CSV table of C-alpha atoms in Angstrom, one decimal:
chain,number,residue,atom,x,y,z
A,1,UNK,CA,0.0,0.0,0.0
A,2,UNK,CA,1.3,3.4,-0.9
A,3,UNK,CA,1.3,5.8,2.1
A,4,UNK,CA,1.4,9.6,2.3
A,5,UNK,CA,3.9,10.9,4.9
A,6,UNK,CA,4.5,14.6,5.5
A,7,UNK,CA,2.5,15.5,2.4
A,8,UNK,CA,4.5,13.2,0.1
A,9,UNK,CA,3.6,9.8,-1.4
A,10,UNK,CA,6.0,7.0,-0.6
A,11,UNK,CA,6.8,5.6,-4.1
A,12,UNK,CA,10.4,4.5,-3.7
A,13,UNK,CA,9.3,0.9,-3.1
A,14,UNK,CA,7.7,0.8,-6.5
A,15,UNK,CA,10.4,-0.9,-8.6
A,16,UNK,CA,8.5,-2.1,-11.6
A,17,UNK,CA,6.6,0.7,-13.3
A,18,UNK,CA,4.4,0.8,-16.4
A,19,UNK,CA,4.4,4.3,-17.9
A,20,UNK,CA,1.8,5.2,-20.5
A,21,UNK,CA,2.2,8.4,-22.5
A,22,UNK,CA,-0.7,9.7,-24.6
A,23,UNK,CA,-0.7,10.9,-28.1
A,24,UNK,CA,-1.2,14.6,-27.2
A,25,UNK,CA,2.1,14.5,-25.3
A,26,UNK,CA,4.1,13.0,-28.2
A,27,UNK,CA,2.9,14.9,-31.2
A,28,UNK,CA,3.6,18.6,-32.0
A,29,UNK,CA,0.1,19.9,-31.9
A,30,UNK,CA,-0.9,17.5,-34.7
A,31,UNK,CA,2.2,18.1,-36.7
A,32,UNK,CA,3.8,14.7,-36.4
A,33,UNK,CA,6.0,13.3,-33.6
A,34,UNK,CA,7.5,16.0,-31.3
A,35,UNK,CA,11.1,14.9,-31.2
A,36,UNK,CA,12.0,17.4,-28.5
A,37,UNK,CA,9.2,16.2,-26.3
A,38,UNK,CA,10.1,12.6,-26.8
A,39,UNK,CA,13.8,13.3,-26.1
A,40,UNK,CA,12.6,15.0,-22.9
A,41,UNK,CA,10.6,11.9,-21.9
A,42,UNK,CA,13.5,9.7,-22.7
A,43,UNK,CA,15.7,11.7,-20.3
A,44,UNK,CA,13.2,11.2,-17.5
A,45,UNK,CA,12.7,7.5,-18.2
A,46,UNK,CA,16.5,7.1,-18.3
A,47,UNK,CA,16.8,8.7,-14.9
A,48,UNK,CA,14.3,6.2,-13.4
A,49,UNK,CA,16.0,3.3,-15.3
A,50,UNK,CA,19.4,4.3,-13.9
A,51,UNK,CA,18.0,4.6,-10.4
A,52,UNK,CA,17.1,0.9,-10.6
A,53,UNK,CA,13.5,1.1,-11.6
A,54,UNK,CA,12.2,-1.4,-14.2
A,55,UNK,CA,10.3,0.6,-16.8
A,56,UNK,CA,7.8,-0.7,-19.3
A,57,UNK,CA,6.7,2.0,-21.7
A,58,UNK,CA,3.3,2.0,-23.4
A,59,UNK,CA,3.4,4.6,-26.1
A,60,UNK,CA,0.6,6.0,-28.1
A,61,UNK,CA,1.1,8.0,-31.3
A,62,UNK,CA,1.3,5.6,-34.2
A,63,UNK,CA,-2.1,6.5,-35.7
A,64,UNK,CA,-1.6,10.2,-35.0
A,65,UNK,CA,1.9,10.1,-36.7
A,66,UNK,CA,0.4,8.1,-39.7
A,67,UNK,CA,-2.3,10.7,-40.1
A,68,UNK,CA,0.3,13.5,-40.3
A,69,UNK,CA,2.5,11.6,-42.7
A,70,UNK,CA,-0.5,11.1,-45.0
A,71,UNK,CA,-1.7,14.7,-44.5
A,72,UNK,CA,-5.1,13.6,-43.0
A,73,UNK,CA,-6.8,16.3,-40.9
A,74,UNK,CA,-9.3,14.0,-39.2
A,75,UNK,CA,-8.9,10.6,-37.6
A,76,UNK,CA,-10.3,8.0,-40.0
A,77,UNK,CA,-13.4,6.2,-38.9
A,78,UNK,CA,-13.1,3.1,-41.1
A,79,UNK,CA,-11.0,0.1,-40.0
A,80,UNK,CA,-8.7,-0.2,-43.2
A,81,UNK,CA,-7.7,3.5,-43.0
A,82,UNK,CA,-7.0,3.2,-39.3
A,83,UNK,CA,-4.9,0.1,-39.8
A,84,UNK,CA,-3.0,1.8,-42.6
A,85,UNK,CA,-2.3,4.9,-40.5
A,86,UNK,CA,-1.1,2.7,-37.7
A,87,UNK,CA,1.3,0.8,-40.0
A,88,UNK,CA,2.8,4.0,-41.4
A,89,UNK,CA,3.1,5.8,-38.0
A,90,UNK,CA,4.4,2.8,-36.0
A,91,UNK,CA,7.6,2.9,-38.1
A,92,UNK,CA,8.4,6.5,-37.0
A,93,UNK,CA,7.2,6.0,-33.5
A,94,UNK,CA,9.5,3.0,-32.6
A,95,UNK,CA,12.5,4.5,-34.5
A,96,UNK,CA,12.2,7.7,-32.5
A,97,UNK,CA,12.0,5.9,-29.2
A,98,UNK,CA,14.9,3.6,-30.1
A,99,UNK,CA,17.0,6.6,-31.2
A,100,UNK,CA,16.4,8.8,-28.1
A,101,UNK,CA,16.9,6.0,-25.5
A,102,UNK,CA,20.0,4.8,-27.3
A,103,UNK,CA,21.6,8.1,-26.5
A,104,UNK,CA,21.2,7.1,-22.8
A,105,UNK,CA,22.8,3.6,-23.6
A,106,UNK,CA,19.4,2.0,-23.0
A,107,UNK,CA,18.3,-0.9,-25.3
A,108,UNK,CA,14.6,-0.9,-26.4
A,109,UNK,CA,12.4,-3.6,-27.8
A,110,UNK,CA,9.2,-3.2,-29.8
A,111,UNK,CA,6.2,-5.2,-28.5
A,112,UNK,CA,2.9,-5.1,-30.4
A,113,UNK,CA,-0.1,-6.8,-28.8
A,114,UNK,CA,-3.7,-7.5,-29.7
A,115,UNK,CA,-6.6,-8.5,-27.5
A,116,UNK,CA,-6.3,-12.0,-28.8
A,117,UNK,CA,-2.7,-12.2,-27.5
A,118,UNK,CA,-4.0,-11.7,-24.0
A,119,UNK,CA,-7.3,-13.5,-24.3
A,120,UNK,CA,-5.6,-16.8,-25.4
A,121,UNK,CA,-4.1,-18.4,-22.3
A,122,UNK,CA,-1.0,-19.8,-24.1
A,123,UNK,CA,-0.2,-16.6,-26.0
A,124,UNK,CA,-0.7,-14.6,-22.8
A,125,UNK,CA,1.8,-16.7,-20.9
A,126,UNK,CA,4.2,-16.6,-23.8
A,127,UNK,CA,4.1,-12.8,-23.9
A,128,UNK,CA,4.5,-12.8,-20.1
A,129,UNK,CA,7.7,-14.8,-20.5
A,130,UNK,CA,9.1,-12.5,-23.3
A,131,UNK,CA,8.4,-9.4,-21.3
A,132,UNK,CA,10.0,-10.9,-18.2
A,133,UNK,CA,13.2,-11.7,-20.1
A,134,UNK,CA,13.3,-8.2,-21.5
A,135,UNK,CA,13.0,-6.7,-18.1
A,136,UNK,CA,15.6,-9.0,-16.6
A,137,UNK,CA,18.0,-7.9,-19.4
A,138,UNK,CA,17.4,-4.3,-18.5
A,139,UNK,CA,15.7,-3.6,-21.8
A,140,UNK,CA,12.8,-1.2,-21.9
A,141,UNK,CA,9.9,-2.7,-23.8
A,142,UNK,CA,8.0,-0.1,-25.9
A,143,UNK,CA,4.5,-1.5,-26.2
A,144,UNK,CA,1.6,-0.5,-28.4
A,145,UNK,CA,-1.5,-2.2,-29.7
A,146,UNK,CA,-0.9,-4.0,-33.0
A,147,UNK,CA,-3.5,-1.9,-34.7
A,148,UNK,CA,-2.6,-3.1,-38.2
A,149,UNK,CA,-3.9,-6.6,-37.5
A,150,UNK,CA,-6.4,-5.9,-34.7
A,151,UNK,CA,-10.0,-6.7,-35.7
A,152,UNK,CA,-13.3,-5.5,-34.2
A,153,UNK,CA,-12.5,-1.9,-34.9
A,154,UNK,CA,-9.0,-1.9,-33.4
A,155,UNK,CA,-10.1,-2.8,-29.9
A,156,UNK,CA,-8.3,-2.7,-26.8
A,157,UNK,CA,-10.0,0.5,-27.6
A,158,UNK,CA,-7.2,2.7,-26.2
A,159,UNK,CA,-3.8,2.4,-24.7
A,160,UNK,CA,-5.0,3.1,-21.2
A,161,UNK,CA,-6.7,-0.3,-21.2
A,162,UNK,CA,-3.6,-1.9,-22.8
A,163,UNK,CA,-1.4,-0.3,-20.2
A,164,UNK,CA,-3.6,-1.7,-17.3
A,165,UNK,CA,-3.5,-5.1,-18.8
A,166,UNK,CA,0.3,-5.0,-19.2
A,167,UNK,CA,0.6,-3.8,-15.6
A,168,UNK,CA,-1.2,-6.9,-14.4
A,169,UNK,CA,0.7,-9.1,-16.8
A,170,UNK,CA,4.2,-8.0,-15.6
A,171,UNK,CA,3.0,-7.7,-11.9
A,172,UNK,CA,3.9,-4.0,-11.9
A,173,UNK,CA,4.1,-2.1,-8.6
A,174,UNK,CA,2.7,1.1,-10.2
A,175,UNK,CA,1.0,2.2,-13.4
A,176,UNK,CA,1.5,5.9,-14.4
A,177,UNK,CA,-0.8,7.3,-17.1
A,178,UNK,CA,0.4,10.6,-18.4
A,179,UNK,CA,-2.1,12.8,-20.2
A,180,UNK,CA,-3.1,16.4,-21.0
A,181,UNK,CA,-5.2,16.5,-17.8
A,182,UNK,CA,-4.0,17.2,-14.3
A,183,UNK,CA,-5.8,14.2,-12.9
A,184,UNK,CA,-9.3,13.2,-11.7
A,185,UNK,CA,-11.6,16.1,-10.8
A,186,UNK,CA,-15.0,16.1,-9.2
A,187,UNK,CA,-16.4,17.7,-12.4
A,188,UNK,CA,-15.1,18.7,-15.8
A,189,UNK,CA,-12.5,21.5,-15.2
A,190,UNK,CA,-12.9,22.6,-18.8
A,191,UNK,CA,-16.4,23.8,-18.1
A,192,UNK,CA,-16.2,24.3,-14.3
A,193,UNK,CA,-13.3,26.5,-13.1
A,194,UNK,CA,-14.1,25.5,-9.5
A,195,UNK,CA,-13.6,21.8,-10.2
A,196,UNK,CA,-11.7,20.1,-7.4
A,197,UNK,CA,-8.7,17.8,-8.1
A,198,UNK,CA,-8.7,14.5,-6.1
A,199,UNK,CA,-5.2,13.6,-4.9
A,200,UNK,CA,-6.2,10.1,-3.8
A,201,UNK,CA,-9.3,7.9,-4.6
A,202,UNK,CA,-10.3,4.3,-4.4
A,203,UNK,CA,-10.0,2.7,-7.8
A,204,UNK,CA,-13.1,0.6,-7.2
A,205,UNK,CA,-15.3,3.6,-6.2
A,206,UNK,CA,-18.3,3.4,-8.5
A,207,UNK,CA,-19.0,7.1,-8.2
A,208,UNK,CA,-15.9,7.9,-10.2
A,209,UNK,CA,-17.6,6.9,-13.5
A,210,UNK,CA,-20.1,9.8,-13.1
A,211,UNK,CA,-17.3,12.3,-13.0
A,212,UNK,CA,-15.4,11.3,-16.2
A,213,UNK,CA,-15.5,13.0,-19.7
A,214,UNK,CA,-14.5,12.3,-23.3
A,215,UNK,CA,-11.3,12.1,-25.5
A,216,UNK,CA,-9.4,14.4,-27.7
A,217,UNK,CA,-8.7,14.7,-31.5
A,218,UNK,CA,-5.6,12.6,-31.8
A,219,UNK,CA,-6.2,10.0,-29.1
A,220,UNK,CA,-9.0,7.8,-27.9
A,221,UNK,CA,-8.6,7.9,-24.2
A,222,UNK,CA,-10.7,10.4,-22.2
A,223,UNK,CA,-10.8,10.3,-18.4
A,224,UNK,CA,-13.5,7.6,-18.4
A,225,UNK,CA,-11.1,5.2,-20.1
A,226,UNK,CA,-8.5,6.1,-17.5
A,227,UNK,CA,-10.8,5.4,-14.6
A,228,UNK,CA,-11.7,2.0,-16.2
A,229,UNK,CA,-8.0,1.3,-16.7
A,230,UNK,CA,-7.2,2.2,-13.1
A,231,UNK,CA,-10.0,-0.2,-12.0
A,232,UNK,CA,-8.6,-3.0,-14.2
A,233,UNK,CA,-5.1,-2.5,-12.9
A,234,UNK,CA,-6.4,-2.5,-9.3
A,235,UNK,CA,-7.8,-6.0,-9.9
A,236,UNK,CA,-4.1,-7.1,-10.1
A,237,UNK,CA,-3.2,-5.2,-7.0
A,238,UNK,CA,-1.5,-2.4,-9.0
A,239,UNK,CA,-2.2,1.3,-8.0
A,240,UNK,CA,-2.5,3.9,-10.8
A,241,UNK,CA,-1.2,7.5,-10.9
A,242,UNK,CA,-2.9,9.8,-13.5
A,243,UNK,CA,-1.1,13.0,-14.0
A,244,UNK,CA,-0.4,15.8,-16.5
A,245,UNK,CA,2.5,15.2,-18.8
A,246,UNK,CA,2.7,19.0,-19.3
A,247,UNK,CA,4.1,19.4,-15.8
A,248,UNK,CA,7.9,19.9,-15.8
A,249,UNK,CA,9.9,16.7,-15.0
A,250,UNK,CA,6.7,15.0,-14.0
A,251,UNK,CA,8.1,11.5,-13.7
A,252,UNK,CA,10.9,12.5,-11.5
A,253,UNK,CA,8.7,14.6,-9.3
A,254,UNK,CA,6.1,11.8,-9.0
A,255,UNK,CA,8.7,9.3,-7.9
A,256,UNK,CA,10.1,11.7,-5.3
A,257,UNK,CA,6.6,11.8,-3.8
A,258,UNK,CA,5.3,15.1,-4.9
A,259,UNK,CA,1.5,15.3,-4.8
A,260,UNK,CA,0.8,15.6,-8.5
A,261,UNK,CA,-2.2,14.1,-10.2
A,262,UNK,CA,-4.5,11.5,-8.8
A,263,UNK,CA,-3.5,8.2,-7.1
A,264,UNK,CA,-6.0,5.4,-7.6
A,265,UNK,CA,-5.3,3.1,-4.6
A,266,UNK,CA,-6.2,-0.6,-4.6
A,267,UNK,CA,-8.2,-2.8,-2.2
A,268,UNK,CA,-6.3,-5.5,-0.3
A,269,UNK,CA,-8.0,-8.4,-2.2
A,270,UNK,CA,-5.3,-9.1,-4.8
A,271,UNK,CA,-6.5,-11.8,-7.2
A,272,UNK,CA,-4.7,-14.9,-8.4
A,273,UNK,CA,-2.7,-15.0,-11.7
A,274,UNK,CA,-5.5,-17.0,-13.3
A,275,UNK,CA,-8.2,-14.5,-12.2
A,276,UNK,CA,-6.0,-11.7,-13.4
A,277,UNK,CA,-5.9,-13.3,-16.8
A,278,UNK,CA,-9.7,-13.7,-16.7
A,279,UNK,CA,-10.1,-10.0,-15.8
A,280,UNK,CA,-8.2,-9.1,-19.0
A,281,UNK,CA,-11.0,-10.4,-21.2
A,282,UNK,CA,-12.7,-7.5,-22.9
A,283,UNK,CA,-14.4,-9.9,-25.3
A,284,UNK,CA,-16.2,-13.1,-24.1
A,285,UNK,CA,-17.9,-16.0,-25.8
A,286,UNK,CA,-21.3,-15.3,-24.2
A,287,UNK,CA,-23.2,-13.8,-21.4
A,288,UNK,CA,-25.2,-14.9,-18.4
A,289,UNK,CA,-27.8,-12.5,-16.9
A,290,UNK,CA,-28.0,-13.1,-13.2
A,291,UNK,CA,-30.5,-12.1,-10.5
A,292,UNK,CA,-29.9,-9.7,-7.6
A,293,UNK,CA,-29.3,-12.6,-5.2
A,294,UNK,CA,-26.5,-14.0,-7.3
A,295,UNK,CA,-25.0,-10.5,-7.7
A,296,UNK,CA,-24.8,-10.2,-3.9
A,297,UNK,CA,-23.4,-13.7,-3.5
A,298,UNK,CA,-20.6,-13.0,-6.0
A,299,UNK,CA,-19.7,-9.4,-5.1
A,300,UNK,CA,-20.1,-9.4,-1.3
A,301,UNK,CA,-19.5,-13.0,-0.4
A,302,UNK,CA,-17.2,-14.1,-3.2
A,303,UNK,CA,-19.4,-17.2,-3.9
A,304,UNK,CA,-19.6,-19.3,-7.0
A,305,UNK,CA,-22.4,-18.7,-9.5
A,306,UNK,CA,-25.1,-21.4,-9.3
A,307,UNK,CA,-27.6,-22.2,-12.0
A,308,UNK,CA,-30.4,-21.0,-9.8
A,309,UNK,CA,-29.1,-17.5,-10.0
A,310,UNK,CA,-29.1,-17.3,-13.8
A,311,UNK,CA,-32.1,-15.6,-15.4
A,312,UNK,CA,-31.0,-15.7,-19.1
A,313,UNK,CA,-28.3,-17.2,-21.4
A,314,UNK,CA,-27.0,-15.2,-24.3
A,315,UNK,CA,-24.6,-16.3,-27.1
A,316,UNK,CA,-23.2,-19.6,-28.1
A,317,UNK,CA,-20.4,-21.1,-26.0
A,318,UNK,CA,-18.9,-24.4,-24.9
A,319,UNK,CA,-17.9,-25.7,-21.6
A,320,UNK,CA,-14.6,-24.0,-20.5
A,321,UNK,CA,-15.2,-20.8,-22.5
A,322,UNK,CA,-14.9,-17.4,-20.8
A,323,UNK,CA,-18.3,-15.7,-20.4
A,324,UNK,CA,-19.4,-12.5,-18.6
A,325,UNK,CA,-22.0,-12.3,-15.9
A,326,UNK,CA,-24.2,-9.2,-15.9
A,327,UNK,CA,-27.0,-7.9,-13.7
A,328,UNK,CA,-30.5,-7.3,-15.0
A,329,UNK,CA,-29.4,-3.7,-16.0
A,330,UNK,CA,-26.5,-5.1,-18.1
A,331,UNK,CA,-23.7,-4.0,-15.8
A,332,UNK,CA,-20.7,-6.4,-15.9
A,333,UNK,CA,-20.4,-8.2,-12.5
A,334,UNK,CA,-17.8,-10.8,-13.3
A,335,UNK,CA,-16.2,-13.0,-16.0
A,336,UNK,CA,-15.3,-16.6,-15.7
A,337,UNK,CA,-14.8,-20.1,-17.2
A,338,UNK,CA,-18.2,-21.6,-17.5
A,339,UNK,CA,-18.9,-25.3,-16.6
A,340,UNK,CA,-21.8,-25.7,-19.0
A,341,UNK,CA,-22.3,-25.2,-22.7
A,342,UNK,CA,-24.8,-22.5,-23.7
A,343,UNK,CA,-27.2,-25.3,-24.6
A,344,UNK,CA,-26.9,-27.0,-21.1
A,345,UNK,CA,-26.9,-23.6,-19.4
A,346,UNK,CA,-30.2,-22.8,-21.1
A,347,UNK,CA,-31.7,-26.1,-19.7
A,348,UNK,CA,-30.5,-25.6,-16.1
A,349,UNK,CA,-30.9,-21.8,-15.7
A,350,UNK,CA,-33.0,-21.0,-12.6
A,351,UNK,CA,-32.8,-24.6,-11.3
A,352,UNK,CA,-31.9,-25.5,-7.7
A,353,UNK,CA,-28.8,-27.8,-7.4
A,354,UNK,CA,-30.8,-31.0,-6.8
A,355,UNK,CA,-32.8,-30.3,-9.9
A,356,UNK,CA,-29.6,-29.9,-11.9
A,357,UNK,CA,-28.5,-33.4,-11.0
A,358,UNK,CA,-31.9,-34.7,-12.0
A,359,UNK,CA,-31.8,-33.1,-15.4
A,360,UNK,CA,-28.1,-33.6,-16.3
A,361,UNK,CA,-26.9,-36.4,-14.1
A,362,UNK,CA,-24.8,-36.7,-10.9
A,363,UNK,CA,-21.5,-36.3,-12.7
A,364,UNK,CA,-22.1,-32.7,-13.7
A,365,UNK,CA,-20.7,-29.7,-11.8
A,366,UNK,CA,-23.2,-27.9,-9.6
A,367,UNK,CA,-21.6,-24.5,-10.2
A,368,UNK,CA,-22.2,-22.6,-13.4
A,369,UNK,CA,-18.9,-20.8,-12.7
A,370,UNK,CA,-16.7,-21.7,-9.8
A,371,UNK,CA,-15.4,-18.8,-7.7
A,372,UNK,CA,-11.8,-19.9,-8.3
A,373,UNK,CA,-12.3,-19.4,-12.1
A,374,UNK,CA,-14.0,-16.0,-11.8
A,375,UNK,CA,-12.8,-12.4,-11.8
A,376,UNK,CA,-15.2,-10.0,-10.1
A,377,UNK,CA,-15.6,-6.4,-11.3
């Protein structure tokens, strides 16, 4: 747990840090990559690296750089154009990071990930191993979404979400999201000059969603996505700091404990590695609509989901697939590995446990999803 002593955050114990830098901080007001700004970031990252911290960099900017190189004024809305912009811009982005960090005698590695890489258990573990080796070799991974091959409209959706997933994957001690906003306010500071900046909040506080706004021209991640990212990182026990990248020497100042930005603290219930992987699933094979009693049993008592608590079954899935559980209003409650196919789930939904055995036989599991194979939101 990060503590505040004499008005300063105690971050020195945070050795492994994921740093995400947004598009607006890497591009020259829409005129391509800002080499001076990136050189400045490289200096701050090098200082942390040389101080013994393990840095994993999640860098936006590929699509924005591609737009500028192709002289596009507005971000494309169709998938092929987005993918083409990403392919063009990624070349310049990784070359720039490699060049500026090389001046500090720091080796970099390009890592491009898709949602499928993290949703597939084997590929997830393979990428974990690769990242771990890079970190052990004192190499700084420069990570971005592999937009050129991503489907479903280029979806992690934004690099805030990707950064949170990576933070869980590498067991980071801290996630830092740098943006063009000072942090989390109680209302939109662009329209309310009296908006109050929060220095510390609980990542799982539901009221934070009501205070978030939208994204900018060159990026996708508004404050809402950052709150969601902090919540996702918290599932792995990783706190998140959201701060303005426009502040001078912000990384160095944050790591010395200065009260910049907003710290999203975690609860004490760190999940298992398997549950952490489950929590990373943005896309699932199907959906179970559960009643209020099941919601309470899962969220408050950390119980398994039984067939009796299922009101509806949506989608086609097989036993062992990852599905999401939602309440009757459609809010995601949990994701987990289901013990029934969609066909069997449809048969046993709403049935008490003794009835399940009568219908499907004694050999079948009584839990729709066991609590050990479930990640709660």
